[in-house]
Amino acid sequence: MTKSDKLTARNFPTAQEEASQATTFDTNPPDAYRLAFADPDFLVRPELRPVRMQLELLKPELIQQELDIQSTVVIFGSARISDRESAQASLDAARAAGDTVALQRAERRLLMSGFYEEARRFASLITEQTRDHQHPLYVVTGGGPGIMEAGNRGAHEVGGRSIGLNIVLPHEQRPNQYITPELCFRFHYFALRKMHFLMRSVALAAFPGGFGTLDELFETLTLIQTGKCRRRPILLFGKDFWSRLIDFDLLLDTGMISPGDEQLFHYVETAEEAWALLKQEYDIGVPASAAPSQE
């Protein structure tokens, strides 16, 4: 180390250096002797919940800052909706087996697979159309199969990065293969995961889904309705599904929501229709770098 280097040298060893130091015990030091931040058993104690929640908020935040991810589009939807190819294969197998119940289920699965394909195309449009902008948009999903896979897949297929916010669940939750590896996160707390869905989002696209999709959709609607977060486009793919599932007119007629609250979202049917709404909302045009020369 030169004399000039000493002007900016660290005054203390890093936590990593300290943690790697050999202990006075050959193996298995007693719990009390372990450094607190290097002791997994200590970190998972119930009393450390506030610390774990802070860490779970901070880790994805720092990584996304380091990768300059500022604006995202969230894609929600069922983990049980498959791609068209898989759905068609299930239908062919059910027909061959002559199983009436399986055939009905497979026909419904093929019908719903259209939403997978729209989510996939929507993610491709977002990624491809904004990659050269000053603030590109990144797709973020729940990281699992179904509609979540479709979102990450669409971004991946056009050479873009996308985010997956996975969570520990007993079933229906495993990282899909299309998430950008350095952006594949895993959460213990639903609340912190939902915060990360919205912290950078400029829009939310909700495809048909179950309790989890409804939870995330209504939390976002409530935050916007109450002014706790800024208004942003909420796109409900499939008017027939959503209007049958939720009677917004009843909520209006009974005074459960105020006139105008029904305008917090838009029904859309196609990826192109959804993308057109985003382009209009944020005046997304051709980036300056890609515009034809005026000379």
Short mmCIF file of C-alpha atoms in Angstrom, two decimals:
data_model
loop_
_atom_site.label_atom_id
_atom_site.label_comp_id
_atom_site.label_asym_id
_atom_site.label_seq_id
_atom_site.Cartn_x
_atom_site.Cartn_y
_atom_site.Cartn_z
CA MET A 1 0.00 0.00 0.00
CA THR A 2 1.41 3.35 -1.04
CA LYS A 3 1.32 6.42 1.16
CA SER A 4 -1.38 8.00 -1.01
CA ASP A 5 -3.49 4.82 -0.76
CA LYS A 6 -3.46 5.19 3.01
CA LEU A 7 -5.48 8.39 2.65
CA THR A 8 -8.56 6.41 1.59
CA ALA A 9 -7.85 3.05 3.20
CA ARG A 10 -10.45 1.47 5.50
CA ASN A 11 -9.89 2.07 9.19
CA PHE A 12 -11.62 -1.15 10.19
CA PRO A 13 -11.82 -4.64 8.67
CA THR A 14 -14.97 -5.50 6.75
CA ALA A 15 -17.67 -7.67 8.28
CA GLN A 16 -16.86 -10.33 5.69
CA GLU A 17 -13.21 -10.36 6.73
CA GLU A 18 -14.13 -10.63 10.38
CA ALA A 19 -16.58 -13.45 9.72
CA SER A 20 -13.94 -15.43 7.84
CA GLN A 21 -11.40 -15.24 10.66
CA ALA A 22 -10.60 -18.55 12.31
CA THR A 23 -11.94 -18.88 15.82
CA THR A 24 -10.13 -20.08 18.89
CA PHE A 25 -12.29 -23.20 18.65
CA ASP A 26 -11.26 -25.87 16.17
CA THR A 27 -14.85 -26.73 15.17
CA ASN A 28 -18.39 -25.90 16.24
CA PRO A 29 -17.90 -22.83 18.41
CA PRO A 30 -20.64 -22.36 21.00
CA ASP A 31 -23.61 -20.28 19.83
CA ALA A 32 -22.80 -17.43 22.19
CA TYR A 33 -19.36 -17.03 20.59
CA ARG A 34 -20.60 -16.70 17.00
CA LEU A 35 -20.75 -13.25 15.43
CA ALA A 36 -24.40 -12.22 15.55
CA PHE A 37 -24.68 -11.53 11.79
CA ALA A 38 -22.98 -14.85 10.96
CA ASP A 39 -25.22 -16.95 13.21
CA PRO A 40 -28.21 -18.34 11.22
CA ASP A 41 -29.85 -19.80 14.33
CA PHE A 42 -29.82 -16.38 15.94
CA LEU A 43 -31.17 -14.59 12.86
CA VAL A 44 -34.25 -16.82 12.63
CA ARG A 45 -35.34 -16.29 16.24
CA PRO A 46 -38.87 -14.82 16.58
CA GLU A 47 -37.47 -11.73 18.26
CA LEU A 48 -35.42 -10.94 15.12
CA ARG A 49 -38.48 -10.60 12.88
CA PRO A 50 -38.07 -6.80 12.52
CA VAL A 51 -34.47 -7.30 11.40
CA ARG A 52 -35.44 -10.01 8.91
CA MET A 53 -38.17 -7.80 7.47
CA GLN A 54 -35.68 -4.99 7.01
CA LEU A 55 -33.21 -7.31 5.30
CA GLU A 56 -35.93 -8.68 3.02
CA LEU A 57 -36.84 -5.15 1.97
CA LEU A 58 -33.23 -4.09 1.54
CA LYS A 59 -31.66 -6.97 -0.40
CA PRO A 60 -33.81 -6.74 -3.58
CA GLU A 61 -33.75 -2.94 -3.33
CA LEU A 62 -29.95 -2.74 -3.38
CA ILE A 63 -29.60 -5.25 -6.22
CA GLN A 64 -32.12 -3.41 -8.40
CA GLN A 65 -30.42 -0.09 -7.67
CA GLU A 66 -27.07 -1.58 -8.69
CA LEU A 67 -28.60 -2.81 -11.97
CA ASP A 68 -30.27 0.59 -12.59
CA ILE A 69 -33.80 -0.81 -12.63
CA GLN A 70 -36.12 2.12 -12.05
CA SER A 71 -39.44 1.36 -13.78
CA THR A 72 -41.35 -1.92 -13.92
CA VAL A 73 -44.61 -3.33 -15.23
CA VAL A 74 -46.14 -5.94 -12.94
CA ILE A 75 -47.84 -8.97 -14.48
CA PHE A 76 -50.13 -10.92 -12.15
CA GLY A 77 -52.21 -14.00 -12.89
CA SER A 78 -52.87 -17.63 -12.15
CA ALA A 79 -50.11 -20.18 -11.76
CA ARG A 80 -52.53 -22.72 -13.25
CA ILE A 81 -52.81 -21.29 -16.77
CA SER A 82 -50.55 -23.16 -19.17
CA ASP A 83 -49.13 -22.35 -22.58
CA ARG A 84 -51.13 -23.28 -25.67
CA GLU A 85 -48.85 -26.13 -26.72
CA SER A 86 -49.15 -27.89 -23.35
CA ALA A 87 -52.90 -27.29 -23.24
CA GLN A 88 -53.35 -28.74 -26.71
CA ALA A 89 -51.31 -31.81 -25.75
CA SER A 90 -53.59 -32.35 -22.71
CA LEU A 91 -56.66 -32.06 -24.94
CA ASP A 92 -55.30 -34.57 -27.45
CA ALA A 93 -54.50 -37.03 -24.64
CA ALA A 94 -57.99 -36.67 -23.13
CA ARG A 95 -59.63 -37.29 -26.49
CA ALA A 96 -57.50 -40.35 -27.09
CA ALA A 97 -58.39 -41.73 -23.65
CA GLY A 98 -62.10 -41.04 -24.08
CA ASP A 99 -62.27 -39.51 -20.60
CA THR A 100 -65.23 -37.10 -20.59
CA VAL A 101 -64.28 -35.32 -17.38
CA ALA A 102 -60.65 -34.94 -18.45
CA LEU A 103 -61.81 -33.73 -21.86
CA GLN A 104 -63.92 -30.95 -20.34
CA ARG A 105 -61.05 -29.90 -18.12
CA ALA A 106 -58.63 -29.93 -21.07
CA GLU A 107 -60.97 -27.86 -23.23
CA ARG A 108 -61.20 -25.25 -20.49
CA ARG A 109 -57.44 -25.33 -20.09
CA LEU A 110 -56.95 -24.72 -23.81
CA LEU A 111 -59.37 -21.80 -23.73
CA MET A 112 -57.54 -20.19 -20.82
CA SER A 113 -54.16 -20.71 -22.48
CA GLY A 114 -54.97 -17.71 -24.65
CA PHE A 115 -54.22 -15.53 -21.63
CA TYR A 116 -50.77 -17.13 -21.31
CA GLU A 117 -50.02 -16.17 -24.88
CA GLU A 118 -51.26 -12.60 -24.39
CA ALA A 119 -49.13 -12.18 -21.25
CA ARG A 120 -46.15 -13.53 -23.15
CA ARG A 121 -46.67 -11.10 -26.06
CA PHE A 122 -47.36 -8.17 -23.73
CA ALA A 123 -44.07 -8.77 -21.91
CA SER A 124 -42.25 -8.98 -25.23
CA LEU A 125 -43.74 -5.68 -26.39
CA ILE A 126 -42.82 -3.89 -23.15
CA THR A 127 -39.26 -5.16 -23.22
CA GLU A 128 -38.56 -4.73 -26.91
CA GLN A 129 -40.21 -1.34 -27.33
CA THR A 130 -38.48 0.34 -24.38
CA ARG A 131 -35.05 -1.28 -24.28
CA ASP A 132 -33.37 1.76 -25.90
CA HIS A 133 -35.25 4.38 -23.90
CA GLN A 134 -33.70 6.44 -21.14
CA HIS A 135 -35.91 4.59 -18.66
CA PRO A 136 -36.58 1.10 -20.02
CA LEU A 137 -39.47 -0.85 -18.55
CA TYR A 138 -38.79 -4.21 -16.92
CA VAL A 139 -41.37 -6.95 -16.45
CA VAL A 140 -41.78 -8.21 -12.90
CA THR A 141 -43.82 -11.28 -11.95
CA GLY A 142 -44.34 -13.54 -8.98
CA GLY A 143 -41.65 -15.78 -10.42
CA GLY A 144 -43.65 -18.99 -10.62
CA PRO A 145 -45.41 -20.95 -13.38
CA GLY A 146 -48.50 -20.03 -15.43
CA ILE A 147 -49.05 -16.36 -16.20
CA MET A 148 -45.93 -15.52 -14.21
CA GLU A 149 -43.85 -17.76 -16.46
CA ALA A 150 -45.46 -16.18 -19.52
CA GLY A 151 -44.37 -12.72 -18.42
CA ASN A 152 -40.77 -13.69 -17.80
CA ARG A 153 -40.73 -15.79 -20.95
CA GLY A 154 -41.90 -12.95 -23.17
CA ALA A 155 -39.11 -10.70 -21.93
CA HIS A 156 -36.53 -13.48 -22.23
CA GLU A 157 -37.51 -14.32 -25.80
CA VAL A 158 -36.63 -10.82 -27.03
CA GLY A 159 -33.33 -10.79 -25.17
CA GLY A 160 -34.44 -8.69 -22.21
CA ARG A 161 -34.08 -8.97 -18.46
CA SER A 162 -37.03 -9.55 -16.15
CA ILE A 163 -37.65 -9.94 -12.44
CA GLY A 164 -39.18 -12.77 -10.43
CA LEU A 165 -40.35 -12.22 -6.86
CA ASN A 166 -40.71 -15.76 -5.56
CA ILE A 167 -42.05 -16.69 -2.14
CA VAL A 168 -41.76 -19.76 0.04
CA LEU A 169 -45.00 -21.75 -0.39
CA PRO A 170 -45.85 -25.45 -0.01
CA HIS A 171 -46.92 -25.71 -3.67
CA GLU A 172 -47.25 -23.78 -6.95
CA GLN A 173 -44.14 -21.77 -6.27
CA ARG A 174 -40.85 -22.48 -7.94
CA PRO A 175 -38.75 -20.13 -10.06
CA ASN A 176 -39.53 -20.45 -13.74
CA GLN A 177 -36.62 -20.85 -16.13
CA TYR A 178 -37.07 -17.48 -17.85
CA ILE A 179 -36.29 -15.15 -14.94
CA THR A 180 -32.98 -13.29 -15.25
CA PRO A 181 -30.83 -15.17 -12.68
CA GLU A 182 -29.48 -12.10 -10.90
CA LEU A 183 -33.08 -10.81 -10.59
CA CYS A 184 -34.59 -14.00 -9.18
CA PHE A 185 -35.53 -13.12 -5.60
CA ARG A 186 -37.13 -15.16 -2.84
CA PHE A 187 -39.28 -13.88 0.01
CA HIS A 188 -40.57 -15.16 3.32
CA TYR A 189 -42.97 -12.27 4.01
CA PHE A 190 -45.90 -11.65 1.67
CA ALA A 191 -46.05 -8.01 2.78
CA LEU A 192 -42.46 -7.25 1.76
CA ARG A 193 -42.92 -9.06 -1.54
CA LYS A 194 -45.99 -6.96 -2.32
CA MET A 195 -44.09 -3.79 -1.48
CA HIS A 196 -41.47 -4.71 -4.06
CA PHE A 197 -44.16 -5.34 -6.67
CA LEU A 198 -45.30 -1.73 -6.35
CA MET A 199 -42.20 0.27 -5.40
CA ARG A 200 -41.01 0.64 -9.01
CA SER A 201 -44.17 -0.17 -10.93
CA VAL A 202 -45.63 2.17 -13.52
CA ALA A 203 -48.47 -0.20 -14.41
CA LEU A 204 -50.10 -3.42 -13.28
CA ALA A 205 -51.57 -6.04 -15.61
CA ALA A 206 -53.89 -8.56 -13.98
CA PHE A 207 -54.77 -11.71 -15.89
CA PRO A 208 -57.37 -14.22 -14.66
CA GLY A 209 -56.31 -15.71 -11.35
CA GLY A 210 -57.42 -16.86 -7.94
CA PHE A 211 -57.04 -15.61 -4.37
CA GLY A 212 -53.44 -14.47 -4.80
CA THR A 213 -54.20 -12.42 -7.90
CA LEU A 214 -57.25 -10.88 -6.24
CA ASP A 215 -55.23 -10.03 -3.14
CA GLU A 216 -52.60 -8.19 -5.14
CA LEU A 217 -55.15 -6.47 -7.40
CA PHE A 218 -57.35 -5.17 -4.58
CA GLU A 219 -54.41 -4.05 -2.48
CA THR A 220 -53.21 -1.95 -5.41
CA LEU A 221 -56.69 -0.56 -6.07
CA THR A 222 -57.05 0.33 -2.39
CA LEU A 223 -53.68 2.09 -2.23
CA ILE A 224 -54.56 4.19 -5.27
CA GLN A 225 -58.15 4.84 -4.12
CA THR A 226 -56.95 6.09 -0.73
CA GLY A 227 -54.11 8.15 -2.16
CA LYS A 228 -51.40 6.09 -0.47
CA CYS A 229 -49.64 5.64 -3.81
CA ARG A 230 -49.78 7.50 -7.09
CA ARG A 231 -52.30 6.54 -9.74
CA ARG A 232 -51.03 4.25 -12.48
CA PRO A 233 -52.69 2.12 -15.19
CA ILE A 234 -54.33 -1.08 -13.94
CA LEU A 235 -55.12 -3.35 -16.87
CA LEU A 236 -57.58 -6.23 -16.44
CA PHE A 237 -57.11 -8.73 -19.24
CA GLY A 238 -60.37 -10.42 -20.20
CA LYS A 239 -63.48 -8.33 -19.55
CA ASP A 240 -65.77 -11.36 -19.56
CA PHE A 241 -63.80 -13.03 -16.77
CA TRP A 242 -63.44 -9.96 -14.57
CA SER A 243 -66.99 -8.62 -15.02
CA ARG A 244 -68.43 -12.01 -14.07
CA LEU A 245 -66.06 -12.39 -11.12
CA ILE A 246 -66.52 -8.91 -9.62
CA ASP A 247 -69.75 -6.93 -9.82
CA PHE A 248 -68.36 -3.40 -9.76
CA ASP A 249 -71.82 -2.01 -10.58
CA LEU A 250 -73.13 -3.51 -7.34
CA LEU A 251 -70.35 -1.80 -5.39
CA LEU A 252 -71.33 1.51 -7.01
CA ASP A 253 -75.08 1.04 -6.57
CA THR A 254 -74.74 0.23 -2.88
CA GLY A 255 -72.30 3.06 -2.22
CA MET A 256 -69.44 0.74 -1.32
CA ILE A 257 -67.20 2.62 -3.74
CA SER A 258 -67.53 6.19 -5.01
CA PRO A 259 -68.41 7.25 -8.55
CA GLY A 260 -65.13 7.38 -10.43
CA ASP A 261 -63.55 4.50 -8.54
CA GLU A 262 -64.62 2.19 -11.36
CA GLN A 263 -62.31 4.23 -13.61
CA LEU A 264 -59.22 3.17 -11.69
CA PHE A 265 -58.81 0.25 -14.09
CA HIS A 266 -59.20 -0.58 -17.79
CA TYR A 267 -60.47 -3.76 -19.41
CA VAL A 268 -58.22 -4.97 -22.23
CA GLU A 269 -58.27 -8.06 -24.42
CA THR A 270 -54.95 -8.07 -26.27
CA ALA A 271 -51.31 -7.28 -25.65
CA GLU A 272 -51.44 -4.58 -28.32
CA GLU A 273 -54.41 -2.87 -26.69
CA ALA A 274 -52.66 -2.86 -23.31
CA TRP A 275 -49.42 -1.57 -24.80
CA ALA A 276 -51.27 1.24 -26.59
CA LEU A 277 -52.70 2.40 -23.24
CA LEU A 278 -49.24 2.46 -21.67
CA LYS A 279 -47.79 4.36 -24.61
CA GLN A 280 -50.53 6.96 -24.29
CA GLU A 281 -50.24 7.22 -20.50
CA TYR A 282 -46.48 7.82 -20.54
CA ASP A 283 -46.05 9.29 -24.02
CA ILE A 284 -43.72 6.45 -24.97
CA GLY A 285 -42.45 7.02 -28.49
CA VAL A 286 -39.41 6.15 -30.53
CA PRO A 287 -36.25 6.79 -28.46
CA ALA A 288 -34.09 9.65 -29.64
CA SER A 289 -31.23 7.26 -30.39
CA ALA A 290 -33.45 5.30 -32.80
CA ALA A 291 -35.22 8.23 -34.45
CA PRO A 292 -34.37 8.92 -38.11
CA SER A 293 -31.92 11.75 -38.71
CA GLN A 294 -33.43 15.11 -39.70
CA GLU A 295 -30.34 16.14 -41.66
#
